[in-house]
PDB file of C-alpha atoms in Angstrom:
ATOM      1  CA  MET A 393      -6.842   8.657  15.544  1.00  0.00           C
ATOM      2  CA  ILE A 394      -3.300   7.783  14.413  1.00  0.00           C
ATOM      3  CA  GLU A 395      -0.105   9.630  15.255  1.00  0.00           C
ATOM      4  CA  ALA A 396       3.379   8.532  14.197  1.00  0.00           C
ATOM      5  CA  LYS A 397       6.392  10.514  15.354  1.00  0.00           C
ATOM      6  CA  ASP A 398       9.975   9.847  14.241  1.00  0.00           C
ATOM      7  CA  LEU A 399       9.032   6.280  13.317  1.00  0.00           C
ATOM      8  CA  THR A 400      11.993   4.045  12.435  1.00  0.00           C
ATOM      9  CA  PHE A 401      12.370   0.349  11.728  1.00  0.00           C
ATOM     10  CA  SER A 402      15.187  -1.939  10.622  1.00  0.00           C
ATOM     11  CA  TYR A 403      15.093  -5.530   9.402  1.00  0.00           C
ATOM     12  CA  GLY A 404      18.735  -5.918  10.386  1.00  0.00           C
ATOM     13  CA  LYS A 405      22.132  -4.323   9.897  1.00  0.00           C
ATOM     14  CA  GLY A 406      22.125  -2.232   6.743  1.00  0.00           C
ATOM     15  CA  LYS A 407      18.390  -2.890   6.166  1.00  0.00           C
ATOM     16  CA  GLN A 408      16.799   0.291   7.495  1.00  0.00           C
ATOM     17  CA  ALA A 409      13.210   0.372   6.213  1.00  0.00           C
ATOM     18  CA  LEU A 410      11.872   3.538   7.890  1.00  0.00           C
ATOM     19  CA  HIS A 411      13.835   6.726   8.556  1.00  0.00           C
ATOM     20  CA  GLY A 412      11.895   8.890  10.999  1.00  0.00           C
ATOM     21  CA  LEU A 413       8.350   9.088   9.606  1.00  0.00           C
ATOM     22  CA  SER A 414       6.008  11.604  11.232  1.00  0.00           C
ATOM     23  CA  PHE A 415       2.336  12.020  10.298  1.00  0.00           C
ATOM     24  CA  THR A 416      -1.144  12.116  11.798  1.00  0.00           C
ATOM     25  CA  VAL A 417      -4.492  10.734  10.645  1.00  0.00           C
ATOM     26  CA  GLU A 418      -7.586  12.521  11.934  1.00  0.00           C
ATOM     27  CA  ASP A 419     -10.813  10.901  13.132  1.00  0.00           C
ATOM     28  CA  GLY A 420     -13.119  10.169  10.193  1.00  0.00           C
ATOM     29  CA  GLU A 421     -10.420  10.878   7.609  1.00  0.00           C
ATOM     30  CA  ILE A 422      -9.628   8.782   4.542  1.00  0.00           C
ATOM     31  CA  PHE A 423      -5.838   8.860   4.438  1.00  0.00           C
ATOM     32  CA  GLY A 424      -3.802   7.545   1.518  1.00  0.00           C
ATOM     33  CA  PHE A 425      -0.322   6.144   2.162  1.00  0.00           C
ATOM     34  CA  LEU A 426       1.337   5.831  -1.226  1.00  0.00           C
ATOM     35  CA  GLY A 427       4.763   4.748  -2.367  1.00  0.00           C
ATOM     36  CA  PRO A 428       6.676   2.539  -4.819  1.00  0.00           C
ATOM     37  CA  ASN A 429       7.379  -1.101  -4.057  1.00  0.00           C
ATOM     38  CA  GLY A 430       9.902  -1.388  -1.232  1.00  0.00           C
ATOM     39  CA  SER A 431       9.333   2.158   0.001  1.00  0.00           C
ATOM     40  CA  GLY A 432       8.153   1.177   3.499  1.00  0.00           C
ATOM     41  CA  LYS A 433       4.368   1.215   3.052  1.00  0.00           C
ATOM     42  CA  SER A 434       3.753  -2.345   4.208  1.00  0.00           C
ATOM     43  CA  THR A 435       6.252  -2.018   7.065  1.00  0.00           C
ATOM     44  CA  THR A 436       4.420   1.064   8.352  1.00  0.00           C
ATOM     45  CA  GLN A 437       1.021  -0.590   8.116  1.00  0.00           C
ATOM     46  CA  LYS A 438       2.289  -3.714   9.908  1.00  0.00           C
ATOM     47  CA  ILE A 439       3.551  -1.502  12.746  1.00  0.00           C
ATOM     48  CA  LEU A 440       0.243   0.343  12.980  1.00  0.00           C
ATOM     49  CA  THR A 441      -1.758  -2.896  13.062  1.00  0.00           C
ATOM     50  CA  GLY A 442       0.511  -4.456  15.696  1.00  0.00           C
ATOM     51  CA  ILE A 443       2.058  -7.125  13.464  1.00  0.00           C
ATOM     52  CA  LEU A 444       5.594  -5.695  13.670  1.00  0.00           C
ATOM     53  CA  LYS A 445       7.271  -4.843  16.973  1.00  0.00           C
ATOM     54  CA  GLY A 446      10.683  -3.425  17.781  1.00  0.00           C
ATOM     55  CA  TYR A 447      10.242  -0.068  16.035  1.00  0.00           C
ATOM     56  CA  GLY A 448      11.753   3.223  17.096  1.00  0.00           C
ATOM     57  CA  GLY A 449       9.902   6.472  17.685  1.00  0.00           C
ATOM     58  CA  LYS A 450       6.322   6.757  18.897  1.00  0.00           C
ATOM     59  CA  VAL A 451       3.008   5.506  17.529  1.00  0.00           C
ATOM     60  CA  SER A 452      -0.379   6.148  19.106  1.00  0.00           C
ATOM     61  CA  LEU A 453      -3.814   4.916  18.060  1.00  0.00           C
ATOM     62  CA  PHE A 454      -7.117   5.921  19.642  1.00  0.00           C
ATOM     63  CA  GLY A 455      -5.039   8.259  21.818  1.00  0.00           C
ATOM     64  CA  GLN A 456      -3.041   5.383  23.360  1.00  0.00           C
ATOM     65  CA  ASP A 457       0.603   4.414  22.964  1.00  0.00           C
ATOM     66  CA  ALA A 458       0.546   1.608  20.383  1.00  0.00           C
ATOM     67  CA  SER A 459       3.340  -0.313  22.095  1.00  0.00           C
ATOM     68  CA  ALA A 460       0.904  -1.073  24.913  1.00  0.00           C
ATOM     69  CA  ALA A 461      -2.403  -0.823  23.054  1.00  0.00           C
ATOM     70  CA  HIS A 462      -2.451  -3.907  20.814  1.00  0.00           C
ATOM     71  CA  GLY A 463      -4.539  -6.074  23.128  1.00  0.00           C
ATOM     72  CA  GLN A 464      -7.948  -7.628  22.499  1.00  0.00           C
ATOM     73  CA  GLY A 465      -9.753  -4.333  23.072  1.00  0.00           C
ATOM     74  CA  PHE A 466      -7.622  -2.654  20.418  1.00  0.00           C
ATOM     75  CA  LEU A 467      -8.039  -5.472  17.901  1.00  0.00           C
ATOM     76  CA  GLU A 468     -11.813  -5.290  18.259  1.00  0.00           C
ATOM     77  CA  LYS A 469     -11.716  -1.681  17.038  1.00  0.00           C
ATOM     78  CA  ILE A 470      -9.861  -2.272  13.766  1.00  0.00           C
ATOM     79  CA  GLY A 471     -10.578  -4.010  10.471  1.00  0.00           C
ATOM     80  CA  VAL A 472      -7.872  -5.020   8.012  1.00  0.00           C
ATOM     81  CA  LEU A 473      -8.057  -5.843   4.314  1.00  0.00           C
ATOM     82  CA  PHE A 474      -4.759  -7.460   3.377  1.00  0.00           C
ATOM     83  CA  GLU A 475      -3.314  -7.147  -0.152  1.00  0.00           C
ATOM     84  CA  PHE A 476      -3.649 -10.908  -0.633  1.00  0.00           C
ATOM     85  CA  PRO A 477      -7.020 -12.358   0.460  1.00  0.00           C
ATOM     86  CA  TYR A 478      -6.647 -14.121   3.795  1.00  0.00           C
ATOM     87  CA  LEU A 479      -9.465 -16.664   3.741  1.00  0.00           C
ATOM     88  CA  TYR A 480      -9.870 -20.384   4.346  1.00  0.00           C
ATOM     89  CA  ALA A 481     -10.160 -21.764   0.809  1.00  0.00           C
ATOM     90  CA  ASN A 482     -12.041 -24.928   1.814  1.00  0.00           C
ATOM     91  CA  LEU A 483     -14.747 -22.909   3.591  1.00  0.00           C
ATOM     92  CA  SER A 484     -17.534 -20.907   1.983  1.00  0.00           C
ATOM     93  CA  ALA A 485     -17.860 -17.130   2.182  1.00  0.00           C
ATOM     94  CA  VAL A 486     -20.569 -17.497   4.833  1.00  0.00           C
ATOM     95  CA  ASP A 487     -18.526 -19.944   6.924  1.00  0.00           C
ATOM     96  CA  ASN A 488     -15.400 -17.781   6.668  1.00  0.00           C
ATOM     97  CA  LEU A 489     -17.265 -14.706   7.829  1.00  0.00           C
ATOM     98  CA  HIS A 490     -19.072 -16.468  10.669  1.00  0.00           C
ATOM     99  CA  TYR A 491     -15.729 -17.829  11.859  1.00  0.00           C
ATOM    100  CA  PHE A 492     -13.965 -14.438  11.819  1.00  0.00           C
ATOM    101  CA  ALA A 493     -17.016 -12.708  13.319  1.00  0.00           C
ATOM    102  CA  SER A 494     -16.863 -15.102  16.282  1.00  0.00           C
ATOM    103  CA  PHE A 495     -13.780 -13.258  17.589  1.00  0.00           C
ATOM    104  CA  TYR A 496     -15.846 -10.116  18.249  1.00  0.00           C
ATOM    105  CA  PRO A 497     -18.617  -9.273  20.727  1.00  0.00           C
ATOM    106  CA  LYS A 498     -22.079 -10.232  19.442  1.00  0.00           C
ATOM    107  CA  GLY A 499     -23.393  -6.695  19.627  1.00  0.00           C
ATOM    108  CA  GLN A 500     -20.580  -5.462  17.378  1.00  0.00           C
ATOM    109  CA  ARG A 501     -20.945  -7.991  14.539  1.00  0.00           C
ATOM    110  CA  ARG A 502     -22.588  -7.059  11.259  1.00  0.00           C
ATOM    111  CA  ASP A 503     -25.006  -9.346   9.440  1.00  0.00           C
ATOM    112  CA  VAL A 504     -23.037 -11.617   7.097  1.00  0.00           C
ATOM    113  CA  GLY A 505     -25.768 -11.828   4.457  1.00  0.00           C
ATOM    114  CA  GLU A 506     -26.227  -8.057   4.359  1.00  0.00           C
ATOM    115  CA  LEU A 507     -22.474  -7.548   3.920  1.00  0.00           C
ATOM    116  CA  LEU A 508     -22.188 -10.047   1.057  1.00  0.00           C
ATOM    117  CA  HIS A 509     -25.205  -8.509  -0.657  1.00  0.00           C
ATOM    118  CA  MET A 510     -23.792  -4.991  -0.211  1.00  0.00           C
ATOM    119  CA  LEU A 511     -20.444  -6.098  -1.677  1.00  0.00           C
ATOM    120  CA  GLY A 512     -22.066  -7.663  -4.730  1.00  0.00           C
ATOM    121  CA  LEU A 513     -21.232 -11.345  -4.228  1.00  0.00           C
ATOM    122  CA  GLU A 514     -23.839 -13.429  -6.079  1.00  0.00           C
ATOM    123  CA  PRO A 515     -25.976 -15.413  -3.568  1.00  0.00           C
ATOM    124  CA  ASN A 516     -25.451 -18.710  -5.449  1.00  0.00           C
ATOM    125  CA  PHE A 517     -21.747 -18.505  -4.424  1.00  0.00           C
ATOM    126  CA  TRP A 518     -22.273 -17.719  -0.746  1.00  0.00           C
ATOM    127  CA  LYS A 519     -22.071 -21.360   0.348  1.00  0.00           C
ATOM    128  CA  LYS A 520     -19.560 -22.591  -2.214  1.00  0.00           C
ATOM    129  CA  PRO A 521     -15.869 -23.080  -1.238  1.00  0.00           C
ATOM    130  CA  VAL A 522     -13.726 -19.975  -1.604  1.00  0.00           C
ATOM    131  CA  SER A 523     -11.327 -22.089  -3.687  1.00  0.00           C
ATOM    132  CA  SER A 524     -13.878 -21.881  -6.524  1.00  0.00           C
ATOM    133  CA  TYR A 525     -13.964 -18.059  -6.472  1.00  0.00           C
ATOM    134  CA  SER A 526     -12.316 -15.629  -8.877  1.00  0.00           C
ATOM    135  CA  LYS A 527      -9.827 -13.075  -7.515  1.00  0.00           C
ATOM    136  CA  GLY A 528     -12.494 -10.369  -7.569  1.00  0.00           C
ATOM    137  CA  MET A 529     -14.928 -12.563  -5.634  1.00  0.00           C
ATOM    138  CA  ARG A 530     -12.291 -13.296  -3.008  1.00  0.00           C
ATOM    139  CA  GLN A 531     -11.632  -9.571  -2.720  1.00  0.00           C
ATOM    140  CA  ARG A 532     -15.317  -8.980  -1.976  1.00  0.00           C
ATOM    141  CA  VAL A 533     -15.305 -11.595   0.781  1.00  0.00           C
ATOM    142  CA  SER A 534     -12.063 -10.186   2.185  1.00  0.00           C
ATOM    143  CA  MET A 535     -13.643  -6.737   2.367  1.00  0.00           C
ATOM    144  CA  ALA A 536     -16.631  -8.257   4.160  1.00  0.00           C
ATOM    145  CA  ARG A 537     -14.169  -9.847   6.603  1.00  0.00           C
ATOM    146  CA  ALA A 538     -12.651  -6.409   7.296  1.00  0.00           C
ATOM    147  CA  LEU A 539     -16.087  -4.867   7.856  1.00  0.00           C
ATOM    148  CA  VAL A 540     -17.795  -7.673   9.798  1.00  0.00           C
ATOM    149  CA  SER A 541     -16.621  -6.264  13.153  1.00  0.00           C
ATOM    150  CA  ASN A 542     -17.970  -2.766  12.404  1.00  0.00           C
ATOM    151  CA  PRO A 543     -14.479  -1.256  12.995  1.00  0.00           C
ATOM    152  CA  ARG A 544     -13.698   2.295  14.043  1.00  0.00           C
ATOM    153  CA  LEU A 545     -10.385   2.162  12.161  1.00  0.00           C
ATOM    154  CA  LEU A 546     -10.098   0.427   8.795  1.00  0.00           C
ATOM    155  CA  PHE A 547      -6.789  -0.509   7.130  1.00  0.00           C
ATOM    156  CA  LEU A 548      -7.140  -1.234   3.414  1.00  0.00           C
ATOM    157  CA  ASP A 549      -4.235  -2.578   1.349  1.00  0.00           C
ATOM    158  CA  GLU A 550      -4.946  -2.330  -2.413  1.00  0.00           C
ATOM    159  CA  PRO A 551      -8.747  -2.433  -1.839  1.00  0.00           C
ATOM    160  CA  THR A 552      -9.794  -2.524  -5.522  1.00  0.00           C
ATOM    161  CA  SER A 553      -7.196  -5.097  -6.632  1.00  0.00           C
ATOM    162  CA  GLY A 554      -8.735  -7.766  -8.863  1.00  0.00           C
ATOM    163  CA  LEU A 555     -12.019  -5.901  -9.323  1.00  0.00           C
ATOM    164  CA  ASP A 556     -13.596  -4.894 -12.618  1.00  0.00           C
ATOM    165  CA  PRO A 557     -14.472  -1.184 -13.075  1.00  0.00           C
ATOM    166  CA  SER A 558     -18.004  -1.577 -11.690  1.00  0.00           C
ATOM    167  CA  GLY A 559     -16.616  -3.434  -8.673  1.00  0.00           C
ATOM    168  CA  ALA A 560     -14.066  -0.686  -8.062  1.00  0.00           C
ATOM    169  CA  VAL A 561     -16.825   1.948  -8.156  1.00  0.00           C
ATOM    170  CA  LEU A 562     -18.860  -0.121  -5.672  1.00  0.00           C
ATOM    171  CA  PHE A 563     -15.900  -0.441  -3.284  1.00  0.00           C
ATOM    172  CA  ARG A 564     -15.234   3.309  -3.395  1.00  0.00           C
ATOM    173  CA  LYS A 565     -18.900   3.938  -2.589  1.00  0.00           C
ATOM    174  CA  ILE A 566     -18.726   1.535   0.369  1.00  0.00           C
ATOM    175  CA  ILE A 567     -15.543   3.166   1.695  1.00  0.00           C
ATOM    176  CA  GLU A 568     -17.273   6.567   1.531  1.00  0.00           C
ATOM    177  CA  GLN A 569     -20.246   5.108   3.414  1.00  0.00           C
ATOM    178  CA  GLU A 570     -17.920   3.838   6.135  1.00  0.00           C
ATOM    179  CA  ARG A 571     -16.401   7.296   6.491  1.00  0.00           C
ATOM    180  CA  LYS A 572     -19.862   8.846   6.814  1.00  0.00           C
ATOM    181  CA  LYS A 573     -20.416   6.538   9.804  1.00  0.00           C
ATOM    182  CA  GLY A 574     -17.298   8.022  11.404  1.00  0.00           C
ATOM    183  CA  THR A 575     -14.852   5.267  10.471  1.00  0.00           C
ATOM    184  CA  THR A 576     -11.247   6.336   9.904  1.00  0.00           C
ATOM    185  CA  VAL A 577      -9.729   4.723   6.788  1.00  0.00           C
ATOM    186  CA  PHE A 578      -6.013   4.187   6.118  1.00  0.00           C
ATOM    187  CA  ILE A 579      -5.399   3.130   2.502  1.00  0.00           C
ATOM    188  CA  THR A 580      -2.213   1.846   0.894  1.00  0.00           C
ATOM    189  CA  THR A 581      -2.484   1.539  -2.873  1.00  0.00           C
ATOM    190  CA  HIS A 582      -0.792   1.875  -6.253  1.00  0.00           C
ATOM    191  CA  ASN A 583      -4.119   2.938  -7.781  1.00  0.00           C
ATOM    192  CA  MET A 584      -3.885   6.712  -8.131  1.00  0.00           C
ATOM    193  CA  ALA A 585      -7.519   6.946  -9.268  1.00  0.00           C
ATOM    194  CA  ASP A 586      -8.632   5.426  -5.947  1.00  0.00           C
ATOM    195  CA  ALA A 587      -6.372   7.798  -4.007  1.00  0.00           C
ATOM    196  CA  ASP A 588      -7.492  10.869  -5.949  1.00  0.00           C
ATOM    197  CA  LEU A 589     -11.206  10.097  -5.699  1.00  0.00           C
ATOM    198  CA  LEU A 590     -11.286   8.866  -2.099  1.00  0.00           C
ATOM    199  CA  CYS A 591      -8.564  10.406   0.027  1.00  0.00           C
ATOM    200  CA  ASP A 592      -8.838  13.595   2.051  1.00  0.00           C
ATOM    201  CA  ARG A 593      -5.030  13.656   2.223  1.00  0.00           C
ATOM    202  CA  VAL A 594      -2.249  11.539   0.770  1.00  0.00           C
ATOM    203  CA  ALA A 595       1.291  10.901   1.956  1.00  0.00           C
ATOM    204  CA  PHE A 596       3.992   9.936  -0.537  1.00  0.00           C
ATOM    205  CA  ILE A 597       6.707   7.738   0.958  1.00  0.00           C
ATOM    206  CA  SER A 598       9.996   6.965  -0.771  1.00  0.00           C
ATOM    207  CA  GLY A 599      12.969   5.073   0.627  1.00  0.00           C
ATOM    208  CA  GLY A 600      11.388   4.992   4.075  1.00  0.00           C
ATOM    209  CA  ARG A 601      11.045   8.780   4.186  1.00  0.00           C
ATOM    210  CA  LEU A 602       8.043  11.056   3.786  1.00  0.00           C
ATOM    211  CA  ALA A 603       8.351  12.878   0.451  1.00  0.00           C
ATOM    212  CA  ALA A 604       5.080  14.874   0.525  1.00  0.00           C
ATOM    213  CA  LEU A 605       1.817  15.114   2.470  1.00  0.00           C
ATOM    214  CA  ASP A 606      -1.205  17.164   1.424  1.00  0.00           C
ATOM    215  CA  THR A 607      -4.636  16.926  -0.176  1.00  0.00           C
ATOM    216  CA  PRO A 608      -4.613  15.540  -3.742  1.00  0.00           C
ATOM    217  CA  LYS A 609      -6.052  18.837  -4.969  1.00  0.00           C
ATOM    218  CA  ARG A 610      -3.359  21.011  -3.374  1.00  0.00           C
ATOM    219  CA  LEU A 611      -0.551  18.717  -4.516  1.00  0.00           C
ATOM    220  CA  LYS A 612      -1.728  19.082  -8.099  1.00  0.00           C
ATOM    221  CA  GLU A 613      -2.409  22.819  -7.853  1.00  0.00           C
ATOM    222  CA  LYS A 614       1.022  23.561  -6.368  1.00  0.00           C
ATOM    223  CA  ASN A 615       2.665  21.847  -9.323  1.00  0.00           C
ATOM    224  CA  SER A 616       0.361  23.119 -12.067  1.00  0.00           C
ATOM    225  CA  ASN A 617       1.665  25.235 -14.956  1.00  0.00           C
ATOM    226  CA  HIS A 618      -1.707  27.078 -14.922  1.00  0.00           C
ATOM    227  CA  ARG A 619      -2.285  26.585 -18.628  1.00  0.00           C
ATOM    228  CA  VAL A 620      -5.351  25.350 -20.502  1.00  0.00           C
ATOM    229  CA  VAL A 621      -5.831  23.657 -23.864  1.00  0.00           C
ATOM    230  CA  ILE A 622      -8.738  24.951 -25.957  1.00  0.00           C
ATOM    231  CA  ASP A 623     -10.209  23.061 -28.913  1.00  0.00           C
ATOM    232  CA  TYR A 624     -12.302  25.298 -31.160  1.00  0.00           C
ATOM    233  CA  LEU A 625     -13.771  25.799 -34.613  1.00  0.00           C
ATOM    234  CA  VAL A 626     -13.006  28.784 -36.834  1.00  0.00           C
ATOM    235  CA  GLY A 627     -13.892  29.070 -40.522  1.00  0.00           C
ATOM    236  CA  GLY A 628     -15.029  25.470 -40.538  1.00  0.00           C
ATOM    237  CA  GLN A 629     -11.670  24.182 -39.290  1.00  0.00           C
ATOM    238  CA  ARG A 630     -10.908  22.559 -35.951  1.00  0.00           C
ATOM    239  CA  LYS A 631      -7.936  24.062 -34.122  1.00  0.00           C
ATOM    240  CA  THR A 632      -6.186  23.770 -30.766  1.00  0.00           C
ATOM    241  CA  LYS A 633      -4.505  26.494 -28.753  1.00  0.00           C
ATOM    242  CA  THR A 634      -2.747  26.453 -25.361  1.00  0.00           C
ATOM    243  CA  ILE A 635      -2.871  29.612 -23.260  1.00  0.00           C
ATOM    244  CA  GLY A 636      -2.275  30.711 -19.668  1.00  0.00           C
ATOM    245  CA  ALA A 637      -5.348  30.360 -17.472  1.00  0.00           C
ATOM    246  CA  PRO A 638      -5.320  34.074 -16.418  1.00  0.00           C
ATOM    247  CA  GLU A 639      -5.789  35.052 -20.066  1.00  0.00           C
ATOM    248  CA  LEU A 640      -9.334  33.643 -19.892  1.00  0.00           C
ATOM    249  CA  GLU A 641     -10.453  36.240 -17.363  1.00  0.00           C
ATOM    250  CA  ALA A 642     -11.284  38.735 -20.103  1.00  0.00           C
ATOM    251  CA  GLY A 643     -12.789  36.086 -22.389  1.00  0.00           C
ATOM    252  CA  ILE A 644     -11.381  33.908 -25.185  1.00  0.00           C
ATOM    253  CA  PRO A 645      -8.459  35.987 -26.547  1.00  0.00           C
ATOM    254  CA  PHE A 646      -8.603  34.788 -30.151  1.00  0.00           C
ATOM    255  CA  ALA A 647     -11.104  34.537 -33.030  1.00  0.00           C
ATOM    256  CA  HIS A 648     -13.369  31.506 -32.932  1.00  0.00           C
ATOM    257  CA  ASP A 649     -16.776  30.386 -34.132  1.00  0.00           C
ATOM    258  CA  GLU A 650     -17.362  27.657 -31.548  1.00  0.00           C
ATOM    259  CA  ILE A 651     -15.547  26.386 -28.449  1.00  0.00           C
ATOM    260  CA  ILE A 652     -15.483  22.575 -28.423  1.00  0.00           C
ATOM    261  CA  SER A 653     -13.643  21.952 -25.156  1.00  0.00           C
ATOM    262  CA  ILE A 654     -11.372  23.528 -22.535  1.00  0.00           C
ATOM    263  CA  HIS A 655      -8.994  21.310 -20.565  1.00  0.00           C
ATOM    264  CA  SER A 656      -6.647  22.221 -17.750  1.00  0.00           C
ATOM    265  CA  GLN A 657      -3.050  21.035 -18.005  1.00  0.00           C
ATOM    266  CA  GLU A 658      -3.062  20.392 -14.261  1.00  0.00           C
ATOM    267  CA  PRO A 659      -0.876  17.369 -13.489  1.00  0.00           C
ATOM    268  CA  THR A 660      -2.437  14.105 -12.369  1.00  0.00           C
ATOM    269  CA  LEU A 661      -1.848  12.572  -8.954  1.00  0.00           C
ATOM    270  CA  GLU A 662       0.264   9.942 -10.707  1.00  0.00           C
ATOM    271  CA  ASP A 663       2.440  12.734 -12.126  1.00  0.00           C
ATOM    272  CA  MET A 664       2.893  14.026  -8.574  1.00  0.00           C
ATOM    273  CA  PHE A 665       3.690  10.553  -7.288  1.00  0.00           C
ATOM    274  CA  ILE A 666       6.497  10.180  -9.827  1.00  0.00           C
ATOM    275  CA  ARG A 667       7.780  13.707  -9.188  1.00  0.00           C
ATOM    276  CA  TYR A 668       7.973  13.306  -5.415  1.00  0.00           C
ATOM    277  CA  THR A 669       9.153   9.676  -5.241  1.00  0.00           C
ATOM    278  CA  GLY A 670      11.274   9.643  -8.387  1.00  0.00           C
ATOM    279  CA  ARG A 671       9.761   6.311  -9.353  1.00  0.00           C
ATOM    280  CA  GLY A 672       6.788   4.912 -11.243  1.00  0.00           C
ATOM    281  CA  LEU A 673       4.088   2.701  -9.837  1.00  0.00           C
ATOM    282  CA  GLY A 674       5.677  -0.671 -10.647  1.00  0.00           C
TER     283      GLY A 674
END
């Protein structure tokens, strides 16, 4: 679906943003593109969506060279959720979506009401100006805007930004539903929970270079110390012991009356992000 080979980009002399990125995104994959601020995430996504020109290397989408593919036919196949909601504030959610839907063939458009209902926007707000919406409400309409064309390739920039926990869960469910339809999803985010729960593979980018690329599970397993923490009761007292995971194969290797919990010390995806990029999420 997406292939980038030796991708480079510069904003001017001494302002090299990308230094030879190479990666692929398979059909129907949810791919996470993660990096600190200023690492090149947005530059890469702008190249892939046709906003930025003048890059070096090769990019192909839908099996076509991207330098020649960003025409109307290409744009009709993609949906984009920008980090900052791109909506007309004086128009309602319904009017915004009808306007953006008008750029696509009739047979491709999704029902506006069904989308807003699916995304959890209260019906009493559907015809009110977007200027009266909260950030989370605008995010819901922006997601509807990205989905209204029934895209084959979906670019999502910070998809759960501004949402409460229940809204974030709903968005993750919707993204999974899109994948089940065969949609390919390219996500840029600082939210490691989203990346860990959603992505088939993640790429860590730092300083315009690819620092790591693998499944979240393998990234964590490769960097695990293979130890577990056991909370238990013995003689009426609660105790904690840390042991190597292989020691459990023959059973609990110490006296106990009751096991309360066993937790792996496997690192989190955020731990891996910091290890590979050398920077936190800010």
